[in-house]
Each structure stands twice: as C-alpha cells, then as structure tokens.
Short mmCIF file of C-alpha atoms in Angstrom, two decimals:
data_model
loop_
_atom_site.label_atom_id
_atom_site.label_comp_id
_atom_site.label_asym_id
_atom_site.label_seq_id
_atom_site.Cartn_x
_atom_site.Cartn_y
_atom_site.Cartn_z
CA GLN A 858 -13.65 10.30 -0.79
CA VAL A 859 -13.68 6.57 -0.21
CA ARG A 860 -10.75 4.27 0.55
CA LEU A 861 -10.75 0.75 -0.82
CA VAL A 862 -8.80 -2.34 0.23
CA GLU A 863 -9.05 -5.63 -1.66
CA SER A 864 -8.42 -9.08 -0.22
CA GLY A 865 -9.02 -12.71 -1.06
CA GLY A 866 -6.68 -13.16 -3.97
CA GLY A 867 -4.24 -16.01 -4.23
CA LEU A 868 -3.44 -19.18 -6.12
CA ALA A 869 -6.23 -21.35 -7.50
CA GLN A 870 -6.40 -24.34 -9.82
CA VAL A 871 -8.21 -24.40 -13.12
CA GLY A 872 -11.88 -24.98 -12.44
CA GLY A 873 -11.55 -23.73 -8.89
CA SER A 874 -13.08 -20.74 -7.16
CA LEU A 875 -12.14 -17.69 -5.13
CA ARG A 876 -14.04 -14.86 -3.51
CA LEU A 877 -12.56 -11.40 -3.56
CA SER A 878 -13.59 -8.76 -1.06
CA CYS A 879 -13.21 -5.00 -1.14
CA ALA A 880 -13.58 -3.16 2.16
CA ALA A 881 -14.54 0.50 1.93
CA SER A 882 -14.02 3.30 4.43
CA GLY A 883 -14.49 7.04 4.39
CA ARG A 884 -17.45 8.51 2.56
CA ALA A 885 -20.63 6.40 2.55
CA PHE A 886 -20.05 3.23 0.55
CA SER A 887 -23.71 3.06 -0.41
CA SER A 888 -23.43 6.32 -2.35
CA TYR A 889 -21.17 4.75 -5.01
CA ALA A 890 -21.76 2.37 -7.82
CA MET A 891 -18.85 -0.08 -7.69
CA GLY A 892 -16.81 -2.05 -10.15
CA TRP A 893 -14.16 -4.72 -10.49
CA PHE A 894 -11.40 -4.47 -13.07
CA ARG A 895 -8.38 -6.64 -13.78
CA GLN A 896 -5.01 -6.24 -15.42
CA ALA A 897 -2.88 -9.09 -16.68
CA PRO A 898 0.86 -8.70 -17.37
CA GLY A 899 1.44 -6.82 -20.60
CA LYS A 900 -2.25 -6.06 -21.07
CA GLU A 901 -4.47 -3.09 -20.46
CA ARG A 902 -6.81 -2.91 -17.52
CA GLU A 903 -10.17 -4.42 -18.41
CA PHE A 904 -13.67 -4.25 -17.02
CA VAL A 905 -14.92 -7.29 -15.13
CA ALA A 906 -18.19 -6.34 -13.43
CA ALA A 907 -20.13 -3.46 -11.91
CA ILE A 908 -23.04 -3.06 -9.50
CA ASN A 909 -25.35 -0.17 -8.71
CA LEU A 910 -25.85 1.57 -5.37
CA ARG A 911 -28.55 -0.76 -4.05
CA GLY A 912 -27.09 -3.91 -5.54
CA ASP A 913 -30.16 -4.72 -7.62
CA ASN A 914 -28.59 -3.99 -10.98
CA ARG A 915 -25.34 -5.47 -12.17
CA ILE A 916 -23.37 -6.10 -15.33
CA HIS A 917 -20.60 -8.60 -16.10
CA ALA A 918 -18.11 -8.71 -18.94
CA ASP A 919 -18.81 -11.41 -21.52
CA SER A 920 -15.51 -13.10 -20.62
CA VAL A 921 -16.70 -13.82 -17.07
CA LYS A 922 -20.48 -14.01 -17.49
CA GLY A 923 -21.87 -17.13 -15.88
CA ARG A 924 -18.64 -17.72 -13.93
CA PHE A 925 -18.21 -14.56 -11.83
CA THR A 926 -20.78 -12.71 -9.73
CA ILE A 927 -20.46 -9.24 -8.26
CA SER A 928 -22.36 -8.38 -5.10
CA ARG A 929 -22.28 -5.88 -2.27
CA ASP A 930 -23.27 -5.58 1.36
CA ASN A 931 -23.87 -1.92 2.17
CA ALA A 932 -24.31 -2.67 5.87
CA LYS A 933 -20.76 -4.06 5.91
CA ASN A 934 -19.31 -1.52 3.47
CA THR A 935 -18.00 -4.39 1.39
CA LEU A 936 -17.96 -5.32 -2.28
CA TYR A 937 -17.51 -8.93 -3.40
CA LEU A 938 -16.54 -10.84 -6.52
CA ARG A 939 -17.28 -14.53 -6.48
CA MET A 940 -15.16 -16.25 -9.09
CA GLY A 941 -15.87 -19.79 -10.29
CA SER A 942 -14.76 -22.13 -13.08
CA LEU A 943 -11.46 -20.29 -13.09
CA GLU A 944 -9.32 -20.37 -16.20
CA PRO A 945 -5.63 -19.51 -16.70
CA GLU A 946 -6.79 -16.42 -18.61
CA ASP A 947 -8.29 -15.09 -15.37
CA THR A 948 -4.79 -14.61 -13.96
CA ALA A 949 -4.41 -10.89 -13.23
CA VAL A 950 -4.32 -8.24 -10.57
CA TYR A 951 -7.90 -7.49 -9.60
CA TYR A 952 -8.94 -4.00 -8.54
CA CYS A 953 -12.11 -2.68 -7.01
CA ALA A 954 -13.14 0.87 -7.79
CA ALA A 955 -15.81 3.40 -6.85
CA HIS A 956 -17.70 5.02 -9.70
CA GLY A 957 -17.79 8.79 -9.94
CA THR A 958 -21.26 9.28 -11.41
CA GLY A 959 -24.60 7.52 -11.55
CA TRP A 960 -25.35 4.15 -13.04
CA GLY A 961 -25.17 3.99 -16.80
CA PRO A 962 -23.06 2.86 -19.77
CA SER A 963 -20.00 4.56 -18.29
CA VAL A 964 -19.68 1.89 -15.60
CA VAL A 965 -17.61 -0.24 -18.00
CA SER A 966 -14.99 2.50 -18.44
CA SER A 967 -12.13 2.68 -15.96
CA ASP A 968 -11.85 6.42 -16.70
CA GLU A 969 -15.12 6.97 -14.82
CA TYR A 970 -13.80 5.56 -11.54
CA PRO A 971 -11.88 8.11 -9.45
CA TYR A 972 -11.22 5.81 -6.49
CA TRP A 973 -9.23 2.58 -6.64
CA GLY A 974 -7.88 -0.04 -4.33
CA GLN A 975 -4.30 -1.29 -4.45
CA GLY A 976 -5.25 -4.57 -6.15
CA THR A 977 -5.03 -8.23 -5.24
CA GLN A 978 -3.24 -10.89 -7.31
CA VAL A 979 -5.16 -13.87 -8.64
CA THR A 980 -3.16 -16.66 -10.23
CA VAL A 981 -4.83 -19.65 -11.86
CA SER A 982 -2.62 -22.65 -12.48
CA LEU A 983 -3.08 -25.82 -14.50
#
C-alpha cells in the first residue's frame, strides 16, 4: 500500500494562490494514478483533479478548470495541486488519494481510491 501526507494548506485571500503537496511513501508512487478531492463543511467530498501514472494525462473539475493544476513528480514521490484565483467557495479540507485501478472514467469517483491522506485545510477569506 501507499501512505500519503498532504501539506501546504492554510489561509489565503480571494484571488490569491496556494500550492498543495502530497508526499507518498510505501509502494511505488509511480504505479498509481492520483487524485485530489475536497470536502467543505456540511457538503459531500467532491472531485477536484486527477492525473495518470506518467503525468501526461490529467482532468480537472469544471469548478476549478483554468484556476487549479494537478501535477506530479515521480522522482520525488510527490503530487501537487497549484491553486490560483482562489474563491471563498474553494474553502475546504483537501485530500490526496491513490487510485486503485487504471486510468479511466472512474478517476472522478472517490469510491475508486483506496488510499487517502489525512487532509489539509484551505481557507479563502475576503
């Protein structure tokens, strides 16, 4: 299995930026497609972005498209989420997760990710 630890969350102003990191250990990081999800208070966990094993195929939720970018560095066993043009609606706990099967439509479903980090809080203020 793979262990995941997120970092980089914090407080940001509207229009600002943050970069989240997710450090992986255990089984080879490069053998997993990876995803970012978020959960705001009182809401269900939602898909943010996903990236394939090599990092040459990625998908972003419509709500963050053009503002957030997912990337990975397999040599450093690290997943990233660069967040820009932040909005108050981006306030949530952000989780990275390792996908259980190959790349495909299932990457947007949290049910298909067996491994999760503990989450990092992102708060966007006016």
